[in-house]
Every structure is written in C-alpha cells, then in structure tokens.
Amino acid sequence: MKINDNCVGCGQCASFCKQGAIEVKGKAKASAACVECGICFFYCPVKAIEVSP
Amino acid sequence: MKAIIIGAGLGGLLSAARLSQAGYQVDVFERLPITGGRFTNLNYKGFQLSSGALHMLPHGPSGPLAQLLKEVKADVRIVRSDKATIRMPLKMSRPDYGKGFKDIYFNDFFTPLSHRDRMKIALLIVSTRKSRPTGSTVNAWVRTQFKDEWLVRFADSFCGWSLSLKSDSVPVEELFEIIENMYRFGGSGIPIGGCKGVIDALEAVIASNGGRIYTKTEVSKILLENGRAAGVVVGDKIYEANLVISNLGHAATACLCSEALSEKTYSSYLKMLENLQPSAGIKICLAADEPLVGHSGVLLTPYAKRVNGINEVTHVDPKLAPPGKHLTISHQYVAPENVKNLEAEIELGLNDLREIFPGKKYEVLLIQSYHDDWPVNRASSGMDPGNETPIPELYVVGDGAKGKGGIEVEGVALGVAATMKKILC
Ligand SMILES: Cc1cc2nc3c(=O)[nH]c(=O)nc-3n(C[C@H](O)[C@H](O)[C@H](O)COP(=O)(O)OP(=O)(O)OC[C@H]3O[C@@H](n4cnc5c(N)ncnc54)[C@H](O)[C@@H]3O)c2cc1C
Ligand code: SF4
Ligand code: SF4
C-alpha cells in the first residue's frame, strides 16, 4: 500500500485500519504493522491510497 | 419524477430526504463505503471522532439545519450548549496565556474594551442593524471603527473557529448576516450521537420514503439531453433522471460535465469557478479523564498562536467517548500559504494546547487536516456561487453552495432549503 501526494491528512484511513498501522500528521504514513489488507484504500476521500493488485 | 443525488454528504442527504418526502423517486450515489461525507463519526480507540465537523451545529436546536430536519421528520435531538467562553490573558499587556488566564463569557466580549469603545459598540449594535456596513472585510471594518487590537483578535478567532478563515478574508456583509442569524436562531448545539446522529436520522427518512442510497458507487459523468441534465453514468451503466443534484461543489460538478461546459456560453461560469478558494484547517482530538473545557459550547482562544477554539462534546453526549472519558477537539485555521507546512502548523497547535491547558493530563488521539479537495469549506464563506448551474435541472448543494450568513452546516441547510423551494414551488 502506498500513499500518494493527494493525501490531505484527514485521518479517515487510520480509523478504519484494524492493525492501527497508519499514523497521521499532515499526511498519512503506514508503519511496519501494515499487513497490506487493502481496507483503507476504499475509505480515502481523495484517492490518495494505492494498493498493488 | 426521478431525482439523482451525487454524493451522500449532509447536503446530498438533506436533499434526498426532502425530495423523497415530496414524492420524488430518489437514488443517492456515494463513492465511499460510508455515508455522511465530512459530517459523520469515525470510531477511533472507542471515541466517536468525526470525518470533518466538530459535532457542533452553529445555531443548535432552532437553526436552519434543525428546522430542515424537523420539516423532513428526521428524528434528531439537538441540545443547546450551556455557554460559550473566551480565554483571556491575565494581564492584557502580555498577549499570551503563559502567565495565566481567565475566562469570560462570549456575550461579555466587550468587557476588555475602554469605556468609550464600549459605548461605541452599544451604538453600533443598534445602527448596524438598520444600515449594514458593506464593501470591506471584517478586519478592515473593525479597524476603521476601533483602535483596540482585542477586537481584531476576537474577530480572527471567531472567524477561524466558525469559518476557518481570517477576518481579513471575510466580507463584512457576511459577518453581519451571521450576527443577524445569531439573533434569529440563537447559539450552538450538539446533536445526540454527534454528526452520525443526524446522518442516521436522514437515512431512516430516505428509506421510509422509498429512496435508495448506493455506497461504493462513483458517478463518472453527468448526462445532458437538449442542454438539460438528464442522468448520470456509473461504471458502464446509465441512470436517467428528471433532476440531478450534486453534493460535490461547483468545481468538481463541472468536471463531471466538462464536455458540455466547454461551449463558449459557459466560459464566464468556468472563470468564476477558478476564483473559488477552499478553506483549510486542522483539528486536534484529545482524550482526557477530567474535563478540559468544562462546558459544551466553544472556548475561543484568541491569544493562542494557532488554535482558534475548542469544544468538549461529551458534556452533551457522554457516549461520544468511552465511559468516564472526555472528548475535546480544537480547531485551527490554516492560511493558504501554510498548507505546504502542515507539520509545522500542527506543532504550533500542539504548543498552544499545552499553554491553554497547563498541568492538565490529556492524550492526543488523532490530528486531522483538511484542505484542497477535502477542505473545511469548498467555497469560503461569503463567496458561495449559489445552488444553480448554467445547466437546467442540475443543482449544486453542500458547503460549496451555502446560503448567506449560514455558518458551515447551517449554510448547507439554507442552500438546500433554497434549492428545494425552487424545485418544488
Ligand atoms: C475540520 C472541520 C471542522 C468542521 N467543523 C464543523 C462544525 O463544528 N460545525 C459545522 O456546522 N460544520 C463544520 N464543518 C463543516 C462541515 O463538515 C461541512 O460543511 C459539511 O460536512 C459539508 O457537507 P457537504 O454537503 O458539502 O458534503 P461532503 O461532506 O462534501 O460530501 C460529499 C460526498 O460526495 C461524495 N462524492 C464525491 N465525489 C463523488 C462522485 N463522483 N460520485 C459519488 N459520490 C461522490 C464524497 O465521498 C462525499 O461523501 C467542519 C469541517 C471540517 C473539515
Ligand atoms: S492496507 Fe490494511 S493494514 Fe495496511 S494500512 Fe491499510 S488498512 Fe491498515
Ligand atoms: S484517508 Fe486519504 S487523505 Fe485521509 S489521511 Fe488517509 S490517505 Fe490521507
């Protein structure tokens, strides 16, 4: 999972990540706890999250 | 008659509720898996944070939003805030909170002024209701009337808190429209259940009127027939309708019908859209065992470097936090030139909170920022281009098309009410 420059830092993805793997401060950043489940992708309001198929 | 609504934000759902009540067959298409846009709850560590708003309705149980909710029979309880306060430095000669502070009531904002300026305020309160000032910004107008810096600070924190703008970019006409609305509708309130309390109630109304809401469904195009809006495209499917309402703001709506709008007759509309400036802001969500603010209305912080105001919604609805905890949320305006320095702006906000709550224990839950395509306001207050578009049967609702003097969701409601009046008259 990759977070691109569209990210505004709204934190919406962080609230839906079951692993608590997203930290937000102006922009979102995934930590090593990310299991690449892809759930956060659907919740980003500005299409900033890219998941590899 | 069939209506399609693009986007299940507050404006979209209000429109869907009203139109379905009036007998329209309504379909709402929402791109995300959740409804409510920037006005719903996000569950985070057991706290009901939000996707945008601070769970606060600027005019509480008697404002335009509350009235529209009542009209569509949405079952929401809104509790008026007990009081609003302003945090003042202990000594006005030291304009920060470092050496202590005291809180005054919002309605006593004039008390730090000299006797002469207080008299002047009293006179202005009467005279400006008869003839409203026009043609300048709030900041410029205050400076022509008073020499006192306090009123500028007060105006900045009020505009920052309620509009996410600085007083030098708010038209003075808009401020006086807001003041008039404060007389008319009263002060702020909090819906039980927070933002989602409102969204759930609207969804129940839409469902009971036979309307449908489709999530994970992105509209890619608005269709025109003989120059009028006639439907939308989702994936490879076409959905026809007599009426299309967009909840995306004017600019994003125009992108969905860019081919049609490329004709020369629309160039002045497109040019106007280029001047729309979304407003930016930062929200810091705190968890605390003991109340930090102590009441449910806003605590304005005009002497903080960045934070404009703070609320504590758990005084109205304790269920917005785990048992025994408080949810306290600060808001700060971000100037357009500082959007690229969000981390530094956040640090300034966190420093402010340490000064505002010295010696208090709290945990920073989540820091949320909003700008550009997911802003605090798509059109800065007072700059809204209205609900109509150059395309007949295509309307825009939401915070990119607020009604005059309508703060945030109150403006969304005023815009929806005006649009419904046009459509249903
Ligand atoms: C930090 C912050 C604090 C705020 N505080 C307050 C407050 O305390 N009080 C208050 O009154 N207001 C507040 N506001 C403002 C308030 O949240 C907004 O005015 C309001 O939520 C805007 O609603 P809207 O109708 O414009 O819809 P939006 O919330 O913008 O919803 C639009 C919806 O359309 C969807 N969408 C987008 N493109 C498509 C597409 N192509 N197809 C289908 N769906 C699509 C989006 O996913 C979204 O769900 C705050 C805002 C922010 C950001
Ligand atoms: S891909 Fe899954 S685990 Fe990784 S950040 Fe997104 S939601 Fe969390
Ligand atoms: S939801 Fe999207 S915009 Fe918001 S913080 Fe996550 S990646 Fe950034």
XYZ file of C-alpha atoms and ligand atoms in Angstrom:
547
model
C 0.000 0.000 0.000
C 1.291 3.440 -0.953
C 0.052 6.881 -0.007
C 0.432 9.485 -2.731
C 0.572 13.290 -2.725
C -3.214 13.645 -2.853
C -3.295 12.886 0.894
C -4.668 15.808 2.921
C -4.090 14.165 6.317
C -7.758 13.748 7.274
C -7.104 10.545 9.211
C -10.113 8.723 7.825
C -7.978 5.740 6.738
C -6.425 5.486 10.219
C -9.825 4.980 11.804
C -10.628 2.042 9.523
C -7.262 0.256 9.703
C -7.738 -2.719 12.033
C -3.985 -3.013 12.605
C -3.595 0.577 13.826
C -0.884 0.799 11.194
C -1.479 4.369 9.977
C -0.018 7.445 11.585
C -1.224 10.863 10.519
C 0.401 14.243 10.889
C -0.349 16.472 7.951
C -0.048 13.336 5.824
C -0.707 9.656 6.475
C 2.144 7.178 6.833
C 1.854 3.405 7.099
C 4.011 1.670 9.687
C 5.585 -1.787 9.678
C 2.361 -3.094 11.258
C 0.598 -2.832 7.874
C -0.473 -6.256 6.588
C -1.422 -4.977 3.115
C -5.072 -5.937 3.572
C -6.166 -3.041 1.357
C -9.146 -1.986 3.502
C -8.007 1.629 3.938
C -7.988 2.129 0.158
C -11.791 2.276 -0.001
C -12.155 4.931 2.686
C -9.862 7.654 1.389
C -11.974 10.597 0.207
C -9.289 11.901 -2.169
C -7.950 8.683 -3.742
C -4.552 9.015 -2.069
C -4.111 5.319 -1.275
C -2.756 2.954 -3.902
C -2.759 -0.788 -3.358
C -0.903 -3.207 -5.576
C -3.246 -5.801 -7.117
C -40.436 12.184 -11.207
C -36.959 10.830 -10.642
C -34.058 12.577 -8.911
C -30.436 11.501 -8.725
C -28.194 12.821 -5.996
C -24.434 12.613 -6.428
C -22.748 12.279 -3.035
C -24.189 11.271 0.345
C -22.755 14.176 2.318
C -25.027 16.270 4.506
C -26.297 18.411 1.612
C -26.983 15.367 -0.546
C -28.871 13.502 2.183
C -30.909 16.563 3.176
C -31.933 16.993 -0.462
C -32.726 13.296 -0.799
C -34.890 13.384 2.330
C -36.833 16.447 1.166
C -37.333 15.259 -2.418
C -38.356 11.740 -1.399
C -40.816 13.300 1.047
C -42.259 15.339 -1.831
C -42.850 12.184 -3.846
C -39.724 12.026 -5.998
C -38.152 8.665 -6.627
C -34.662 9.288 -5.278
C -31.354 7.491 -5.862
C -28.247 8.646 -3.998
C -24.838 7.558 -5.312
C -21.879 7.711 -2.913
C -18.298 6.897 -3.833
C -17.149 5.861 -0.333
C -18.303 2.816 1.665
C -19.714 5.221 4.274
C -22.290 7.989 4.060
C -22.177 11.457 5.593
C -19.075 12.842 3.846
C -17.370 15.294 6.208
C -20.222 15.023 8.683
C -20.170 11.577 10.204
C -18.492 9.743 13.078
C -15.213 7.878 12.859
C -14.745 5.339 15.594
C -11.189 5.663 16.882
C -9.995 3.865 20.004
C -13.565 3.863 21.290
C -14.042 7.623 20.726
C -16.515 8.980 18.194
C -14.240 11.301 16.269
C -15.554 12.722 13.046
C -14.800 12.802 9.360
C -14.888 16.626 9.463
C -17.190 18.670 11.680
C -16.668 19.092 15.418
C -20.109 17.579 16.175
C -21.435 21.089 16.550
C -24.400 22.854 14.923
C -23.735 26.600 14.894
C -27.359 27.502 15.699
C -28.334 24.431 17.697
C -31.936 23.252 18.061
C -33.536 26.274 16.361
C -31.171 26.857 13.454
C -31.767 26.310 9.732
C -30.451 22.735 9.878
C -32.648 21.839 12.858
C -35.644 23.370 11.054
C -34.999 21.420 7.873
C -34.528 18.202 9.876
C -37.880 18.831 11.523
C -39.527 19.539 8.172
C -38.400 16.218 6.718
C -39.330 14.462 10.007
C -35.810 13.356 10.849
C -35.637 12.216 14.441
C -32.630 14.022 15.946
C -32.290 15.537 19.387
C -30.128 18.646 19.437
C -29.021 20.066 22.777
C -28.248 23.770 23.043
C -24.802 24.460 24.518
C -24.913 25.814 28.043
C -22.396 28.572 27.471
C -19.556 29.801 25.313
C -16.445 31.393 26.746
C -13.320 33.269 25.721
C -9.922 32.667 27.308
C -8.177 35.963 28.126
C -4.621 36.514 29.332
C -4.437 37.526 32.987
C -2.709 40.751 32.029
C -3.703 42.312 28.717
C -0.189 43.749 28.466
C 1.085 40.206 27.876
C -0.860 38.828 24.935
C -0.472 35.081 25.592
C -1.520 32.513 28.172
C 1.990 31.865 29.529
C 1.475 33.928 32.702
C -2.029 32.742 33.425
C -5.521 33.424 32.079
C -9.150 33.948 32.955
C -12.282 33.002 31.031
C -15.069 35.434 30.208
C -18.480 34.705 28.689
C -18.787 35.088 24.930
C -21.579 37.621 25.378
C -19.257 39.765 27.508
C -16.714 40.120 24.703
C -16.815 43.922 25.027
C -15.669 43.994 28.672
C -11.923 44.242 27.883
C -12.619 47.482 25.963
C -12.331 51.052 27.211
C -15.474 52.809 28.383
C -15.565 54.850 25.181
C -15.286 51.814 22.918
C -17.993 50.046 24.884
C -20.331 52.957 24.283
C -19.428 52.837 20.636
C -20.206 49.101 20.458
C -23.599 49.705 22.047
C -24.363 52.358 19.420
C -23.078 50.196 16.570
C -25.221 47.259 17.682
C -28.274 49.420 17.051
C -27.127 51.360 13.997
C -25.674 48.421 12.036
C -28.963 46.532 12.281
C -30.607 49.374 10.366
C -27.853 50.049 7.881
C -25.369 47.299 7.353
C -21.738 48.091 6.585
C -20.705 46.984 3.107
C -17.773 46.895 0.757
C -14.926 45.843 3.029
C -13.633 42.918 5.042
C -14.402 42.243 8.700
C -10.839 43.125 9.631
C -10.774 46.405 7.694
C -14.166 47.417 9.057
C -13.193 46.735 12.696
C -10.002 48.750 12.208
C -11.885 51.738 10.835
C -14.131 51.723 13.932
C -11.723 50.844 16.767
C -8.066 51.226 17.607
C -8.161 48.314 20.063
C -6.273 45.163 18.942
C -8.528 42.994 21.096
C -11.461 43.224 18.718
C -9.288 42.151 15.789
C -8.069 39.133 17.764
C -11.618 38.321 18.780
C -12.796 38.598 15.171
C -9.924 36.390 13.981
C -10.613 33.645 16.499
C -14.351 33.767 15.810
C -13.852 33.668 12.016
C -11.166 30.967 12.383
C -13.387 28.815 14.576
C -16.616 29.164 12.665
C -15.492 29.740 9.076
C -11.842 28.592 9.042
C -10.871 31.982 7.676
C -9.053 35.040 8.934
C -11.097 38.179 9.454
C -9.316 39.886 6.553
C -10.817 37.447 4.071
C -14.401 37.526 5.317
C -16.656 40.128 3.653
C -18.152 42.402 6.318
C -21.617 41.758 4.807
C -21.216 38.069 5.680
C -20.354 38.855 9.313
C -23.447 40.987 9.739
C -25.583 38.311 8.124
C -24.085 35.868 10.681
C -24.812 38.254 13.563
C -28.390 38.626 12.323
C -28.666 34.829 12.253
C -27.376 34.675 15.821
C -30.231 36.967 16.884
C -32.670 34.964 14.796
C -31.623 31.389 15.628
C -29.525 31.513 18.804
C -26.238 29.847 19.654
C -24.704 26.473 19.030
C -25.811 22.994 19.974
C -24.751 19.376 19.711
C -26.806 16.541 18.220
C -27.103 13.405 20.335
C -24.968 10.785 18.619
C -22.778 13.513 17.126
C -22.695 14.068 13.369
C -23.774 10.489 12.735
C -26.916 11.045 14.807
C -28.028 13.451 12.068
C -26.900 11.237 9.185
C -28.618 8.105 10.588
C -31.868 10.016 11.057
C -31.765 11.312 7.477
C -31.061 7.841 6.107
C -34.050 6.464 8.014
C -36.263 9.165 6.462
C -34.973 8.471 2.950
C -35.524 4.714 3.368
C -39.040 5.172 4.714
C -39.877 7.406 1.737
C -38.698 4.682 -0.648
C -35.416 6.376 -1.591
C -32.237 4.376 -2.120
C -28.634 5.043 -1.195
C -25.852 3.219 -3.017
C -22.405 3.330 -1.398
C -19.142 2.373 -3.160
C -20.760 3.860 -6.256
C -18.891 6.630 -8.046
C -20.561 8.836 -10.620
C -18.185 9.445 -13.541
C -20.309 11.706 -15.731
C -23.409 13.857 -15.748
C -25.531 13.315 -18.863
C -27.245 16.108 -20.745
C -30.165 15.946 -23.157
C -31.104 19.036 -25.169
C -28.891 21.071 -22.857
C -30.626 19.874 -19.670
C -29.335 17.444 -17.041
C -30.895 14.063 -17.739
C -28.965 11.477 -15.741
C -25.576 10.143 -14.711
C -23.076 7.462 -15.636
C -21.848 4.941 -13.076
C -19.319 2.409 -14.363
C -20.722 1.403 -17.734
C -24.344 1.988 -16.735
C -26.571 4.952 -17.477
C -29.140 6.146 -14.944
C -31.755 8.588 -16.222
C -33.482 11.232 -14.130
C -35.555 14.414 -14.389
C -33.309 16.163 -11.939
C -29.652 15.860 -10.874
C -28.354 17.282 -7.620
C -24.644 17.320 -6.985
C -23.180 17.396 -3.488
C -19.629 17.833 -4.796
C -19.268 21.607 -5.035
C -19.350 23.568 -8.284
C -15.809 22.814 -9.479
C -15.995 19.018 -9.139
C -19.514 19.063 -10.589
C -18.279 20.994 -13.619
C -15.599 18.317 -14.130
C -18.367 15.707 -14.457
C -19.875 17.594 -17.392
C -16.759 19.230 -18.793
C -17.573 18.394 -22.425
C -20.905 20.184 -22.271
C -19.419 23.123 -20.393
C -16.632 23.601 -22.943
C -19.016 25.647 -25.110
C -18.328 29.354 -25.133
C -21.572 30.343 -23.413
C -20.325 28.735 -20.219
C -16.918 30.407 -20.085
C -17.905 33.055 -17.536
C -19.237 30.329 -15.191
C -15.986 28.362 -15.527
C -13.959 31.505 -14.954
C -15.901 32.257 -11.775
C -15.144 28.729 -10.517
C -11.418 29.355 -10.844
C -11.693 32.029 -8.157
C -13.247 29.733 -5.546
C -10.851 29.181 -2.653
C -11.449 26.196 -0.394
C -10.578 26.903 3.240
C -8.106 24.778 5.191
C -7.991 23.736 8.838
C -6.514 21.409 11.439
C -8.431 19.548 14.104
C -6.688 18.039 17.122
C -8.687 15.429 19.039
C -7.857 14.984 22.720
C -8.884 12.376 25.262
C -8.992 13.345 28.929
C -10.189 11.869 32.204
C -11.090 15.266 33.653
C -12.915 17.953 31.635
C -10.502 20.380 29.971
C -13.040 22.966 28.793
C -15.792 22.254 31.319
C -18.836 23.106 29.193
C -20.369 22.094 25.880
C -20.087 25.385 23.983
C -16.957 26.730 22.351
C -13.984 28.048 24.287
C -12.480 30.673 21.980
C -8.716 31.148 22.331
C -7.880 34.475 20.660
C -4.452 34.688 22.304
C -3.194 31.296 21.130
C -0.777 31.308 18.188
C -2.840 28.990 16.017
C -5.759 27.328 17.830
C -8.954 29.377 17.352
C -11.281 27.471 19.613
C -12.002 24.209 21.412
C -15.117 22.251 22.304
C -15.916 19.324 24.580
C -18.867 17.440 23.203
C -19.045 14.796 25.934
C -20.850 17.274 28.221
C -23.885 16.799 25.968
C -23.399 13.213 24.846
C -21.065 11.176 27.076
C -21.405 8.262 24.629
C -19.101 10.070 22.207
C -16.241 8.772 24.392
C -15.627 5.596 26.401
C -17.129 5.661 29.924
C -15.536 8.257 32.180
C -13.591 9.950 29.355
C -13.981 13.320 27.678
C -13.559 14.121 24.000
C -12.077 17.577 23.487
C -11.456 18.943 19.979
C -9.524 22.003 18.885
C -9.794 23.735 15.548
C -7.283 25.994 13.848
C -7.452 27.901 10.609
C -4.607 27.287 8.140
C -3.594 30.139 5.846
C -3.318 29.172 2.156
C 0.439 29.809 2.179
C 0.872 27.444 5.155
C -0.888 24.439 3.651
C 2.516 23.214 2.479
C 3.845 23.440 6.067
C 1.162 21.417 7.789
C 3.548 19.646 10.157
C 4.867 22.962 11.460
C 1.302 24.297 11.790
C 0.362 21.179 13.766
C 3.332 21.678 16.111
C 2.200 25.259 16.763
C -1.289 23.953 17.505
C 0.050 21.339 19.939
C 2.137 24.016 21.686
C -0.959 26.176 22.011
C -2.833 23.331 23.679
C -0.030 22.917 26.223
C -0.351 26.630 27.060
C -4.137 26.582 27.123
C -4.264 23.504 29.387
C -1.152 23.800 31.566
C -0.709 20.989 34.051
C -3.703 19.073 32.670
C -3.427 15.463 31.628
C -4.659 14.523 28.178
C -3.797 12.236 25.294
C -3.612 13.406 21.685
C -5.835 10.894 19.911
C -5.689 11.964 16.295
C -4.617 15.025 14.337
C -6.698 15.646 11.219
C -6.047 18.188 8.493
C -8.312 19.393 5.687
C -7.537 21.348 2.530
C -7.873 21.401 -1.264
C -10.191 18.566 -2.389
C -11.288 17.671 1.182
C -11.392 21.098 2.821
C -13.209 22.709 5.738
C -15.265 24.681 3.216
C -15.290 24.255 -0.553
C -16.188 27.899 -1.018
C -15.033 30.402 1.601
C -17.981 31.874 3.437
C -19.494 34.822 1.651
C -18.100 33.634 -1.708
C -20.616 30.883 -2.447
C -21.809 30.928 -6.035
C -25.369 29.786 -5.252
C -27.109 26.493 -5.980
C -27.899 26.878 -9.645
C -25.611 25.931 -12.534
C -25.828 27.110 -16.147
C -27.344 23.704 -16.933
C -31.092 23.464 -16.255
C -32.125 20.654 -13.860
C -28.589 20.470 -12.447
C -28.168 21.946 -8.969
C -25.268 22.046 -6.526
C -25.802 21.677 -2.769
C -23.401 21.388 0.159
C -20.704 23.618 1.532
C -19.669 24.757 -1.937
C -23.093 26.392 -2.241
C -24.127 27.674 1.148
C -26.846 30.214 1.870
C -25.974 33.746 3.019
C -24.746 34.142 6.591
C -25.015 30.405 7.096
C -22.111 29.140 9.153
C -20.957 25.711 7.955
C -23.795 23.151 8.138
C -26.343 25.908 8.729
C -25.235 27.332 5.384
C -25.543 23.876 3.825
C -29.113 23.657 5.161
C -30.014 27.167 3.938
C -28.681 26.289 0.485
C -30.649 23.031 0.376
C -33.831 24.766 1.577
C -33.497 27.432 -1.132
C -32.864 24.779 -3.798
C -35.874 22.728 -2.709
C -38.035 25.832 -2.834
C -37.001 26.410 -6.447
C -37.573 22.798 -7.444
C -40.791 22.140 -5.545
C -42.503 25.527 -5.854
C -12.190 20.167 10.385
C -13.603 20.527 10.110
C -14.398 21.005 11.137
C -15.719 21.351 10.905
N -16.489 21.713 11.962
C -17.798 21.960 11.765
C -18.668 22.169 12.869
O -18.290 22.013 14.031
N -19.931 22.539 12.633
C -20.398 22.635 11.364
O -21.536 23.011 11.205
N -19.627 22.356 10.293
C -18.335 22.008 10.465
N -17.553 21.690 9.397
C -18.114 21.782 8.046
C -18.989 20.600 7.662
O -18.340 19.414 7.999
C -19.246 20.669 6.166
O -19.795 21.926 5.852
C -20.241 19.629 5.677
O -19.973 18.356 6.198
C -20.195 19.611 4.167
O -21.161 18.754 3.646
P -21.458 18.650 2.107
O -22.937 18.575 1.957
O -20.764 19.690 1.340
O -20.943 17.222 1.691
P -19.499 16.482 1.727
O -19.215 16.147 3.124
O -18.506 17.187 0.924
O -19.898 15.130 0.977
C -19.788 14.933 -0.395
C -19.869 13.433 -0.655
O -19.801 13.186 -2.051
C -19.034 12.019 -2.265
N -18.525 12.023 -3.653
C -17.512 12.772 -4.152
N -17.368 12.535 -5.479
C -18.313 11.609 -5.814
C -18.675 11.003 -7.043
N -18.057 11.263 -8.208
N -19.699 10.088 -7.035
C -20.354 9.807 -5.863
N -20.045 10.382 -4.681
C -19.041 11.288 -4.654
C -17.954 12.123 -1.228
O -17.358 10.855 -0.974
C -18.720 12.660 -0.033
O -19.223 11.629 0.783
C -16.237 21.276 9.600
C -15.450 20.782 8.568
C -14.170 20.372 8.815
C -13.380 19.764 7.708
S -3.502 -1.936 3.967
Fe -4.685 -2.727 5.736
S -3.172 -2.949 7.381
Fe -2.221 -1.672 5.813
S -2.654 0.414 6.479
Fe -4.306 -0.153 5.056
S -5.928 -0.979 6.364
Fe -4.054 -0.903 7.604
S -7.875 8.898 4.158
Fe -6.641 9.528 2.407
S -6.398 11.746 2.624
Fe -7.130 10.985 4.589
S -5.230 10.645 5.734
Fe -5.752 8.695 4.772
S -4.612 8.696 2.838
Fe -4.616 10.798 3.596
